[in-house]
Amino acid sequence: MLGNIVGMSGVSEMGIANFDAFYRSNGSFYGDRPALSLMYFLDKFDVRGGGQGLDLACGQGRNAFYLASRGFSMYGVDESSEAVSRMGELADQRRLSVCGKVVNLADLEIEPQSYRIIVAYTALDHLDAAAGERLAQSMMAGLEPGGYLFAAVFMVDDPGCSGRGGDVSETAAYVRHYYRPGELREQFSALAPLAYQEEYALDISHGRPHHHSMARLFACKQAA
């Protein structure tokens, strides 16, 4: 139900036209493979499919499609109309339960206790700190009891922030808030953390090979 998502006015100042150009020139800009860490955490903690899922900053849908293949009914939201359009085309081709809508993440509100799983893979860091905190609170409220959250963000020692450590991602200019060590875990401290990691690693999923410093959190909303 896309009715679970409200507050979708306007577009952000992130340069969505440029992101549209990235997606327009490549039908699979970030590749088709879902985030390996998401796959690993779902298997490690034996997360079964079923129920509603929400993918924030979904891009062309690589994580949403994977979750749909595991039995979730997925809704992807992104600020790029090109990305959402491509995701819709692929969902029809693959006959997966994935719907999408163009939204402004800075204004997004999520209906409370509506989703079994919420994914935000490099979404919160594309907002300023205050807007990211508002979205994080809405994400936690949007989980149903027993629901799962997976979030990943870029950190302050990422080459896109520090200018050190090798080639920089071609989309680094759109990151608005690089996270400090431990900040992501603290932001979702109201949830029960199942796994948390920080790492500096090579990324070959798009553009020229480059490095990222990332934090990832997999957490659960405890049942009342």
JSON list of C-alpha atoms in Angstrom, two decimals:
[
{"chain": "A", "resi": 1, "resn": "MET", "atom": "CA", "xyz": [0.00, 0.00, 0.00]},
{"chain": "A", "resi": 2, "resn": "LEU", "atom": "CA", "xyz": [1.65, 3.16, -1.12]},
{"chain": "A", "resi": 3, "resn": "GLY", "atom": "CA", "xyz": [-0.92, 4.91, 1.01]},
{"chain": "A", "resi": 4, "resn": "ASN", "atom": "CA", "xyz": [1.37, 4.05, 3.92]},
{"chain": "A", "resi": 5, "resn": "ILE", "atom": "CA", "xyz": [3.75, 6.73, 2.64]},
{"chain": "A", "resi": 6, "resn": "VAL", "atom": "CA", "xyz": [2.72, 10.34, 3.15]},
{"chain": "A", "resi": 7, "resn": "GLY", "atom": "CA", "xyz": [4.31, 13.78, 3.00]},
{"chain": "A", "resi": 8, "resn": "MET", "atom": "CA", "xyz": [5.75, 13.62, -0.51]},
{"chain": "A", "resi": 9, "resn": "SER", "atom": "CA", "xyz": [5.87, 17.22, -1.69]},
{"chain": "A", "resi": 10, "resn": "GLY", "atom": "CA", "xyz": [8.58, 18.77, -3.80]},
{"chain": "A", "resi": 11, "resn": "VAL", "atom": "CA", "xyz": [12.08, 17.60, -4.70]},
{"chain": "A", "resi": 12, "resn": "SER", "atom": "CA", "xyz": [15.32, 17.98, -2.80]},
{"chain": "A", "resi": 13, "resn": "GLU", "atom": "CA", "xyz": [18.35, 20.10, -3.64]},
{"chain": "A", "resi": 14, "resn": "MET", "atom": "CA", "xyz": [20.53, 17.06, -4.32]},
{"chain": "A", "resi": 15, "resn": "GLY", "atom": "CA", "xyz": [20.72, 17.53, -8.08]},
{"chain": "A", "resi": 16, "resn": "ILE", "atom": "CA", "xyz": [18.14, 14.93, -9.02]},
{"chain": "A", "resi": 17, "resn": "ALA", "atom": "CA", "xyz": [18.54, 15.81, -12.70]},
{"chain": "A", "resi": 18, "resn": "ASN", "atom": "CA", "xyz": [22.08, 14.44, -12.52]},
{"chain": "A", "resi": 19, "resn": "PHE", "atom": "CA", "xyz": [20.96, 11.25, -10.83]},
{"chain": "A", "resi": 20, "resn": "ASP", "atom": "CA", "xyz": [18.30, 10.91, -13.52]},
{"chain": "A", "resi": 21, "resn": "ALA", "atom": "CA", "xyz": [21.09, 11.18, -16.10]},
{"chain": "A", "resi": 22, "resn": "PHE", "atom": "CA", "xyz": [23.08, 8.43, -14.37]},
{"chain": "A", "resi": 23, "resn": "TYR", "atom": "CA", "xyz": [20.09, 6.10, -14.44]},
{"chain": "A", "resi": 24, "resn": "ARG", "atom": "CA", "xyz": [19.01, 7.11, -17.94]},
{"chain": "A", "resi": 25, "resn": "SER", "atom": "CA", "xyz": [22.41, 6.20, -19.38]},
{"chain": "A", "resi": 26, "resn": "ASN", "atom": "CA", "xyz": [22.60, 2.83, -17.62]},
{"chain": "A", "resi": 27, "resn": "GLY", "atom": "CA", "xyz": [19.69, 0.45, -17.13]},
{"chain": "A", "resi": 28, "resn": "SER", "atom": "CA", "xyz": [21.53, -1.16, -14.22]},
{"chain": "A", "resi": 29, "resn": "PHE", "atom": "CA", "xyz": [23.65, 1.63, -12.75]},
{"chain": "A", "resi": 30, "resn": "TYR", "atom": "CA", "xyz": [24.55, -0.12, -9.47]},
{"chain": "A", "resi": 31, "resn": "GLY", "atom": "CA", "xyz": [24.31, -3.63, -10.92]},
{"chain": "A", "resi": 32, "resn": "ASP", "atom": "CA", "xyz": [21.63, -6.24, -10.39]},
{"chain": "A", "resi": 33, "resn": "ARG", "atom": "CA", "xyz": [23.09, -7.93, -7.34]},
{"chain": "A", "resi": 34, "resn": "PRO", "atom": "CA", "xyz": [21.58, -6.90, -3.98]},
{"chain": "A", "resi": 35, "resn": "ALA", "atom": "CA", "xyz": [23.80, -5.69, -1.16]},
{"chain": "A", "resi": 36, "resn": "LEU", "atom": "CA", "xyz": [25.79, -8.71, 0.00]},
{"chain": "A", "resi": 37, "resn": "SER", "atom": "CA", "xyz": [25.47, -7.64, 3.63]},
{"chain": "A", "resi": 38, "resn": "LEU", "atom": "CA", "xyz": [21.67, -7.60, 3.33]},
{"chain": "A", "resi": 39, "resn": "MET", "atom": "CA", "xyz": [21.67, -11.11, 1.92]},
{"chain": "A", "resi": 40, "resn": "TYR", "atom": "CA", "xyz": [24.01, -12.29, 4.66]},
{"chain": "A", "resi": 41, "resn": "PHE", "atom": "CA", "xyz": [22.03, -10.77, 7.55]},
{"chain": "A", "resi": 42, "resn": "LEU", "atom": "CA", "xyz": [18.71, -12.14, 6.32]},
{"chain": "A", "resi": 43, "resn": "ASP", "atom": "CA", "xyz": [20.18, -15.63, 6.16]},
{"chain": "A", "resi": 44, "resn": "LYS", "atom": "CA", "xyz": [22.17, -15.38, 9.40]},
{"chain": "A", "resi": 45, "resn": "PHE", "atom": "CA", "xyz": [19.13, -14.30, 11.42]},
{"chain": "A", "resi": 46, "resn": "ASP", "atom": "CA", "xyz": [16.71, -16.55, 9.53]},
{"chain": "A", "resi": 47, "resn": "VAL", "atom": "CA", "xyz": [14.42, -13.71, 8.45]},
{"chain": "A", "resi": 48, "resn": "ARG", "atom": "CA", "xyz": [11.44, -15.19, 6.64]},
{"chain": "A", "resi": 49, "resn": "GLY", "atom": "CA", "xyz": [9.56, -13.38, 3.92]},
{"chain": "A", "resi": 50, "resn": "GLY", "atom": "CA", "xyz": [6.00, -12.17, 4.16]},
{"chain": "A", "resi": 51, "resn": "GLY", "atom": "CA", "xyz": [4.45, -8.81, 4.95]},
{"chain": "A", "resi": 52, "resn": "GLN", "atom": "CA", "xyz": [5.18, -5.34, 3.64]},
{"chain": "A", "resi": 53, "resn": "GLY", "atom": "CA", "xyz": [8.67, -4.00, 2.95]},
{"chain": "A", "resi": 54, "resn": "LEU", "atom": "CA", "xyz": [9.94, -0.50, 2.25]},
{"chain": "A", "resi": 55, "resn": "ASP", "atom": "CA", "xyz": [13.14, 0.33, 0.35]},
{"chain": "A", "resi": 56, "resn": "LEU", "atom": "CA", "xyz": [14.26, 3.95, 0.77]},
{"chain": "A", "resi": 57, "resn": "ALA", "atom": "CA", "xyz": [16.40, 5.44, -2.02]},
{"chain": "A", "resi": 58, "resn": "CYS", "atom": "CA", "xyz": [15.69, 2.23, -3.90]},
{"chain": "A", "resi": 59, "resn": "GLY", "atom": "CA", "xyz": [17.37, 3.22, -7.17]},
{"chain": "A", "resi": 60, "resn": "GLN", "atom": "CA", "xyz": [16.49, 0.75, -9.90]},
{"chain": "A", "resi": 61, "resn": "GLY", "atom": "CA", "xyz": [15.37, -1.81, -7.33]},
{"chain": "A", "resi": 62, "resn": "ARG", "atom": "CA", "xyz": [18.19, -4.29, -6.78]},
{"chain": "A", "resi": 63, "resn": "ASN", "atom": "CA", "xyz": [17.47, -4.70, -3.05]},
{"chain": "A", "resi": 64, "resn": "ALA", "atom": "CA", "xyz": [13.70, -4.46, -3.45]},
{"chain": "A", "resi": 65, "resn": "PHE", "atom": "CA", "xyz": [13.69, -7.24, -6.06]},
{"chain": "A", "resi": 66, "resn": "TYR", "atom": "CA", "xyz": [15.75, -9.50, -3.84]},
{"chain": "A", "resi": 67, "resn": "LEU", "atom": "CA", "xyz": [13.40, -8.96, -0.90]},
{"chain": "A", "resi": 68, "resn": "ALA", "atom": "CA", "xyz": [10.39, -9.57, -3.13]},
{"chain": "A", "resi": 69, "resn": "SER", "atom": "CA", "xyz": [11.96, -12.85, -4.26]},
{"chain": "A", "resi": 70, "resn": "ARG", "atom": "CA", "xyz": [12.08, -13.83, -0.58]},
{"chain": "A", "resi": 71, "resn": "GLY", "atom": "CA", "xyz": [8.36, -13.22, -0.17]},
{"chain": "A", "resi": 72, "resn": "PHE", "atom": "CA", "xyz": [8.04, -9.58, 0.86]},
{"chain": "A", "resi": 73, "resn": "SER", "atom": "CA", "xyz": [5.61, -7.23, -0.86]},
{"chain": "A", "resi": 74, "resn": "MET", "atom": "CA", "xyz": [7.95, -4.34, -1.58]},
{"chain": "A", "resi": 75, "resn": "TYR", "atom": "CA", "xyz": [7.53, -0.59, -2.03]},
{"chain": "A", "resi": 76, "resn": "GLY", "atom": "CA", "xyz": [10.49, 1.34, -3.32]},
{"chain": "A", "resi": 77, "resn": "VAL", "atom": "CA", "xyz": [10.80, 5.11, -3.06]},
{"chain": "A", "resi": 78, "resn": "ASP", "atom": "CA", "xyz": [13.42, 7.31, -4.66]},
{"chain": "A", "resi": 79, "resn": "GLU", "atom": "CA", "xyz": [13.87, 10.93, -5.68]},
{"chain": "A", "resi": 80, "resn": "SER", "atom": "CA", "xyz": [14.81, 9.93, -9.25]},
{"chain": "A", "resi": 81, "resn": "SER", "atom": "CA", "xyz": [11.89, 9.41, -11.61]},
{"chain": "A", "resi": 82, "resn": "GLU", "atom": "CA", "xyz": [14.21, 7.57, -14.01]},
{"chain": "A", "resi": 83, "resn": "ALA", "atom": "CA", "xyz": [15.13, 5.04, -11.32]},
{"chain": "A", "resi": 84, "resn": "VAL", "atom": "CA", "xyz": [11.54, 4.45, -10.24]},
{"chain": "A", "resi": 85, "resn": "SER", "atom": "CA", "xyz": [10.40, 4.08, -13.84]},
{"chain": "A", "resi": 86, "resn": "ARG", "atom": "CA", "xyz": [13.08, 1.50, -14.55]},
{"chain": "A", "resi": 87, "resn": "MET", "atom": "CA", "xyz": [12.20, -0.40, -11.39]},
{"chain": "A", "resi": 88, "resn": "GLY", "atom": "CA", "xyz": [8.57, -0.55, -12.51]},
{"chain": "A", "resi": 89, "resn": "GLU", "atom": "CA", "xyz": [9.56, -1.94, -15.89]},
{"chain": "A", "resi": 90, "resn": "LEU", "atom": "CA", "xyz": [11.73, -4.63, -14.33]},
{"chain": "A", "resi": 91, "resn": "ALA", "atom": "CA", "xyz": [9.04, -5.54, -11.79]},
{"chain": "A", "resi": 92, "resn": "ASP", "atom": "CA", "xyz": [6.59, -6.17, -14.63]},
{"chain": "A", "resi": 93, "resn": "GLN", "atom": "CA", "xyz": [9.14, -8.24, -16.54]},
{"chain": "A", "resi": 94, "resn": "ARG", "atom": "CA", "xyz": [10.06, -10.34, -13.50]},
{"chain": "A", "resi": 95, "resn": "ARG", "atom": "CA", "xyz": [6.50, -10.54, -12.15]},
{"chain": "A", "resi": 96, "resn": "LEU", "atom": "CA", "xyz": [7.62, -9.58, -8.67]},
{"chain": "A", "resi": 97, "resn": "SER", "atom": "CA", "xyz": [5.61, -7.73, -6.04]},
{"chain": "A", "resi": 98, "resn": "VAL", "atom": "CA", "xyz": [7.48, -4.43, -6.27]},
{"chain": "A", "resi": 99, "resn": "CYS", "atom": "CA", "xyz": [5.86, -1.00, -6.64]},
{"chain": "A", "resi": 100, "resn": "GLY", "atom": "CA", "xyz": [7.55, 2.39, -6.68]},
{"chain": "A", "resi": 101, "resn": "LYS", "atom": "CA", "xyz": [6.91, 6.06, -6.21]},
{"chain": "A", "resi": 102, "resn": "VAL", "atom": "CA", "xyz": [8.94, 9.25, -6.61]},
{"chain": "A", "resi": 103, "resn": "VAL", "atom": "CA", "xyz": [9.30, 10.99, -3.25]},
{"chain": "A", "resi": 104, "resn": "ASN", "atom": "CA", "xyz": [11.35, 13.63, -1.48]},
{"chain": "A", "resi": 105, "resn": "LEU", "atom": "CA", "xyz": [13.11, 11.76, 1.32]},
{"chain": "A", "resi": 106, "resn": "ALA", "atom": "CA", "xyz": [13.54, 14.95, 3.33]},
{"chain": "A", "resi": 107, "resn": "ASP", "atom": "CA", "xyz": [9.75, 15.26, 3.63]},
{"chain": "A", "resi": 108, "resn": "LEU", "atom": "CA", "xyz": [8.92, 11.58, 3.86]},
{"chain": "A", "resi": 109, "resn": "GLU", "atom": "CA", "xyz": [6.74, 10.34, 6.70]},
{"chain": "A", "resi": 110, "resn": "ILE", "atom": "CA", "xyz": [6.03, 6.65, 7.18]},
{"chain": "A", "resi": 111, "resn": "GLU", "atom": "CA", "xyz": [2.79, 5.38, 8.68]},
{"chain": "A", "resi": 112, "resn": "PRO", "atom": "CA", "xyz": [3.53, 3.80, 12.07]},
{"chain": "A", "resi": 113, "resn": "GLN", "atom": "CA", "xyz": [3.80, 0.02, 12.47]},
{"chain": "A", "resi": 114, "resn": "SER", "atom": "CA", "xyz": [3.27, -0.67, 8.77]},
{"chain": "A", "resi": 115, "resn": "TYR", "atom": "CA", "xyz": [6.35, -2.57, 7.59]},
{"chain": "A", "resi": 116, "resn": "ARG", "atom": "CA", "xyz": [7.95, -5.91, 8.34]},
{"chain": "A", "resi": 117, "resn": "ILE", "atom": "CA", "xyz": [11.28, -4.70, 6.93]},
{"chain": "A", "resi": 118, "resn": "ILE", "atom": "CA", "xyz": [12.70, -1.27, 6.02]},
{"chain": "A", "resi": 119, "resn": "VAL", "atom": "CA", "xyz": [15.91, -0.87, 4.03]},
{"chain": "A", "resi": 120, "resn": "ALA", "atom": "CA", "xyz": [17.88, 2.38, 3.73]},
{"chain": "A", "resi": 121, "resn": "TYR", "atom": "CA", "xyz": [21.05, 1.62, 1.78]},
{"chain": "A", "resi": 122, "resn": "THR", "atom": "CA", "xyz": [22.93, 4.93, 1.49]},
{"chain": "A", "resi": 123, "resn": "ALA", "atom": "CA", "xyz": [19.76, 6.97, 1.93]},
{"chain": "A", "resi": 124, "resn": "LEU", "atom": "CA", "xyz": [20.18, 8.71, 5.29]},
{"chain": "A", "resi": 125, "resn": "ASP", "atom": "CA", "xyz": [23.59, 10.11, 4.32]},
{"chain": "A", "resi": 126, "resn": "HIS", "atom": "CA", "xyz": [22.08, 11.80, 1.26]},
{"chain": "A", "resi": 127, "resn": "LEU", "atom": "CA", "xyz": [20.16, 14.09, 3.62]},
{"chain": "A", "resi": 128, "resn": "ASP", "atom": "CA", "xyz": [21.55, 16.69, 5.99]},
{"chain": "A", "resi": 129, "resn": "ALA", "atom": "CA", "xyz": [21.96, 15.55, 9.60]},
{"chain": "A", "resi": 130, "resn": "ALA", "atom": "CA", "xyz": [18.67, 17.01, 10.83]},
{"chain": "A", "resi": 131, "resn": "ALA", "atom": "CA", "xyz": [16.59, 15.58, 7.97]},
{"chain": "A", "resi": 132, "resn": "GLY", "atom": "CA", "xyz": [18.35, 12.23, 8.35]},
{"chain": "A", "resi": 133, "resn": "GLU", "atom": "CA", "xyz": [17.47, 12.13, 12.04]},
{"chain": "A", "resi": 134, "resn": "ARG", "atom": "CA", "xyz": [13.80, 12.86, 11.27]},
{"chain": "A", "resi": 135, "resn": "LEU", "atom": "CA", "xyz": [13.73, 10.08, 8.70]},
{"chain": "A", "resi": 136, "resn": "ALA", "atom": "CA", "xyz": [15.41, 7.67, 11.11]},
{"chain": "A", "resi": 137, "resn": "GLN", "atom": "CA", "xyz": [12.72, 8.34, 13.72]},
{"chain": "A", "resi": 138, "resn": "SER", "atom": "CA", "xyz": [10.02, 7.79, 11.11]},
{"chain": "A", "resi": 139, "resn": "MET", "atom": "CA", "xyz": [11.66, 4.53, 10.03]},
{"chain": "A", "resi": 140, "resn": "MET", "atom": "CA", "xyz": [11.67, 3.19, 13.57]},
{"chain": "A", "resi": 141, "resn": "ALA", "atom": "CA", "xyz": [8.04, 4.16, 14.07]},
{"chain": "A", "resi": 142, "resn": "GLY", "atom": "CA", "xyz": [7.16, 2.60, 10.71]},
{"chain": "A", "resi": 143, "resn": "LEU", "atom": "CA", "xyz": [8.35, -0.86, 11.68]},
{"chain": "A", "resi": 144, "resn": "GLU", "atom": "CA", "xyz": [5.78, -3.27, 13.01]},
{"chain": "A", "resi": 145, "resn": "PRO", "atom": "CA", "xyz": [6.70, -5.02, 16.27]},
{"chain": "A", "resi": 146, "resn": "GLY", "atom": "CA", "xyz": [9.26, -7.69, 15.45]},
{"chain": "A", "resi": 147, "resn": "GLY", "atom": "CA", "xyz": [10.16, -5.93, 12.19]},
{"chain": "A", "resi": 148, "resn": "TYR", "atom": "CA", "xyz": [13.68, -5.53, 10.81]},
{"chain": "A", "resi": 149, "resn": "LEU", "atom": "CA", "xyz": [15.75, -2.56, 9.73]},
{"chain": "A", "resi": 150, "resn": "PHE", "atom": "CA", "xyz": [18.82, -2.57, 7.50]},
{"chain": "A", "resi": 151, "resn": "ALA", "atom": "CA", "xyz": [20.71, 0.71, 7.06]},
{"chain": "A", "resi": 152, "resn": "ALA", "atom": "CA", "xyz": [24.07, 1.57, 5.50]},
{"chain": "A", "resi": 153, "resn": "VAL", "atom": "CA", "xyz": [25.79, 4.96, 5.37]},
{"chain": "A", "resi": 154, "resn": "PHE", "atom": "CA", "xyz": [29.09, 6.47, 4.28]},
{"chain": "A", "resi": 155, "resn": "MET", "atom": "CA", "xyz": [31.52, 7.52, 7.01]},
{"chain": "A", "resi": 156, "resn": "VAL", "atom": "CA", "xyz": [33.81, 10.48, 7.58]},
{"chain": "A", "resi": 157, "resn": "ASP", "atom": "CA", "xyz": [36.93, 8.65, 6.41]},
{"chain": "A", "resi": 158, "resn": "ASP", "atom": "CA", "xyz": [35.33, 7.85, 3.06]},
{"chain": "A", "resi": 159, "resn": "PRO", "atom": "CA", "xyz": [37.45, 9.27, 0.20]},
{"chain": "A", "resi": 160, "resn": "GLY", "atom": "CA", "xyz": [34.43, 11.31, -0.88]},
{"chain": "A", "resi": 161, "resn": "CYS", "atom": "CA", "xyz": [34.61, 13.18, 2.42]},
{"chain": "A", "resi": 162, "resn": "SER", "atom": "CA", "xyz": [38.32, 13.15, 3.21]},
{"chain": "A", "resi": 163, "resn": "GLY", "atom": "CA", "xyz": [39.72, 13.38, -0.32]},
{"chain": "A", "resi": 164, "resn": "ARG", "atom": "CA", "xyz": [42.17, 10.62, 0.57]},
{"chain": "A", "resi": 165, "resn": "GLY", "atom": "CA", "xyz": [42.48, 6.93, -0.18]},
{"chain": "A", "resi": 166, "resn": "GLY", "atom": "CA", "xyz": [42.15, 6.59, -3.95]},
{"chain": "A", "resi": 167, "resn": "ASP", "atom": "CA", "xyz": [39.51, 7.33, -6.54]},
{"chain": "A", "resi": 168, "resn": "VAL", "atom": "CA", "xyz": [36.24, 8.90, -5.42]},
{"chain": "A", "resi": 169, "resn": "SER", "atom": "CA", "xyz": [32.81, 7.65, -6.47]},
{"chain": "A", "resi": 170, "resn": "GLU", "atom": "CA", "xyz": [31.18, 9.67, -9.23]},
{"chain": "A", "resi": 171, "resn": "THR", "atom": "CA", "xyz": [28.15, 10.19, -6.96]},
{"chain": "A", "resi": 172, "resn": "ALA", "atom": "CA", "xyz": [30.12, 11.34, -3.90]},
{"chain": "A", "resi": 173, "resn": "ALA", "atom": "CA", "xyz": [29.06, 14.96, -4.38]},
{"chain": "A", "resi": 174, "resn": "TYR", "atom": "CA", "xyz": [25.48, 14.03, -3.44]},
{"chain": "A", "resi": 175, "resn": "VAL", "atom": "CA", "xyz": [26.33, 12.76, 0.04]},
{"chain": "A", "resi": 176, "resn": "ARG", "atom": "CA", "xyz": [25.33, 15.48, 2.50]},
{"chain": "A", "resi": 177, "resn": "HIS", "atom": "CA", "xyz": [26.19, 13.92, 5.84]},
{"chain": "A", "resi": 178, "resn": "TYR", "atom": "CA", "xyz": [29.11, 11.57, 6.44]},
{"chain": "A", "resi": 179, "resn": "TYR", "atom": "CA", "xyz": [28.61, 9.58, 9.63]},
{"chain": "A", "resi": 180, "resn": "ARG", "atom": "CA", "xyz": [31.05, 9.42, 12.55]},
{"chain": "A", "resi": 181, "resn": "PRO", "atom": "CA", "xyz": [32.13, 6.06, 13.98]},
{"chain": "A", "resi": 182, "resn": "GLY", "atom": "CA", "xyz": [29.27, 4.63, 16.01]},
{"chain": "A", "resi": 183, "resn": "GLU", "atom": "CA", "xyz": [26.79, 7.32, 14.92]},
{"chain": "A", "resi": 184, "resn": "LEU", "atom": "CA", "xyz": [24.51, 5.01, 12.91]},
{"chain": "A", "resi": 185, "resn": "ARG", "atom": "CA", "xyz": [24.23, 2.58, 15.80]},
{"chain": "A", "resi": 186, "resn": "GLU", "atom": "CA", "xyz": [23.42, 5.44, 18.17]},
{"chain": "A", "resi": 187, "resn": "GLN", "atom": "CA", "xyz": [20.80, 6.84, 15.80]},
{"chain": "A", "resi": 188, "resn": "PHE", "atom": "CA", "xyz": [18.82, 3.61, 15.99]},
{"chain": "A", "resi": 189, "resn": "SER", "atom": "CA", "xyz": [19.51, 2.84, 19.64]},
{"chain": "A", "resi": 190, "resn": "ALA", "atom": "CA", "xyz": [15.78, 2.34, 20.30]},
{"chain": "A", "resi": 191, "resn": "LEU", "atom": "CA", "xyz": [15.99, -0.87, 18.25]},
{"chain": "A", "resi": 192, "resn": "ALA", "atom": "CA", "xyz": [17.66, -4.11, 19.28]},
{"chain": "A", "resi": 193, "resn": "PRO", "atom": "CA", "xyz": [20.92, -4.33, 17.30]},
{"chain": "A", "resi": 194, "resn": "LEU", "atom": "CA", "xyz": [21.55, -7.72, 15.70]},
{"chain": "A", "resi": 195, "resn": "ALA", "atom": "CA", "xyz": [24.69, -6.79, 13.76]},
{"chain": "A", "resi": 196, "resn": "TYR", "atom": "CA", "xyz": [26.80, -3.67, 13.29]},
{"chain": "A", "resi": 197, "resn": "GLN", "atom": "CA", "xyz": [29.94, -3.23, 11.21]},
{"chain": "A", "resi": 198, "resn": "GLU", "atom": "CA", "xyz": [32.22, -0.50, 9.95]},
{"chain": "A", "resi": 199, "resn": "GLU", "atom": "CA", "xyz": [34.62, -1.19, 7.11]},
{"chain": "A", "resi": 200, "resn": "TYR", "atom": "CA", "xyz": [36.79, 0.39, 4.43]},
{"chain": "A", "resi": 201, "resn": "ALA", "atom": "CA", "xyz": [36.49, -1.61, 1.21]},
{"chain": "A", "resi": 202, "resn": "LEU", "atom": "CA", "xyz": [36.82, -1.57, -2.55]},
{"chain": "A", "resi": 203, "resn": "ASP", "atom": "CA", "xyz": [33.65, -0.93, -4.59]},
{"chain": "A", "resi": 204, "resn": "ILE", "atom": "CA", "xyz": [33.53, -2.18, -8.19]},
{"chain": "A", "resi": 205, "resn": "SER", "atom": "CA", "xyz": [29.74, -2.07, -8.59]},
{"chain": "A", "resi": 206, "resn": "HIS", "atom": "CA", "xyz": [29.66, 1.16, -10.62]},
{"chain": "A", "resi": 207, "resn": "GLY", "atom": "CA", "xyz": [32.02, 3.54, -12.39]},
{"chain": "A", "resi": 208, "resn": "ARG", "atom": "CA", "xyz": [35.76, 3.19, -11.93]},
{"chain": "A", "resi": 209, "resn": "PRO", "atom": "CA", "xyz": [36.96, 1.07, -9.00]},
{"chain": "A", "resi": 210, "resn": "HIS", "atom": "CA", "xyz": [36.92, 3.19, -5.86]},
{"chain": "A", "resi": 211, "resn": "HIS", "atom": "CA", "xyz": [36.88, 2.78, -2.08]},
{"chain": "A", "resi": 212, "resn": "HIS", "atom": "CA", "xyz": [34.20, 3.50, 0.49]},
{"chain": "A", "resi": 213, "resn": "SER", "atom": "CA", "xyz": [34.13, 3.68, 4.25]},
{"chain": "A", "resi": 214, "resn": "MET", "atom": "CA", "xyz": [30.74, 2.43, 5.37]},
{"chain": "A", "resi": 215, "resn": "ALA", "atom": "CA", "xyz": [28.74, 1.58, 8.46]},
{"chain": "A", "resi": 216, "resn": "ARG", "atom": "CA", "xyz": [25.99, -1.03, 8.32]},
{"chain": "A", "resi": 217, "resn": "LEU", "atom": "CA", "xyz": [23.33, -1.87, 10.87]},
{"chain": "A", "resi": 218, "resn": "PHE", "atom": "CA", "xyz": [20.84, -4.73, 11.02]},
{"chain": "A", "resi": 219, "resn": "ALA", "atom": "CA", "xyz": [18.38, -4.35, 13.86]},
{"chain": "A", "resi": 220, "resn": "CYS", "atom": "CA", "xyz": [14.99, -5.49, 15.10]},
{"chain": "A", "resi": 221, "resn": "LYS", "atom": "CA", "xyz": [12.06, -3.69, 16.69]},
{"chain": "A", "resi": 222, "resn": "GLN", "atom": "CA", "xyz": [11.19, -5.63, 19.80]},
{"chain": "A", "resi": 223, "resn": "ALA", "atom": "CA", "xyz": [7.63, -6.84, 20.12]},
{"chain": "A", "resi": 224, "resn": "ALA", "atom": "CA", "xyz": [5.54, -5.04, 22.72]}
]
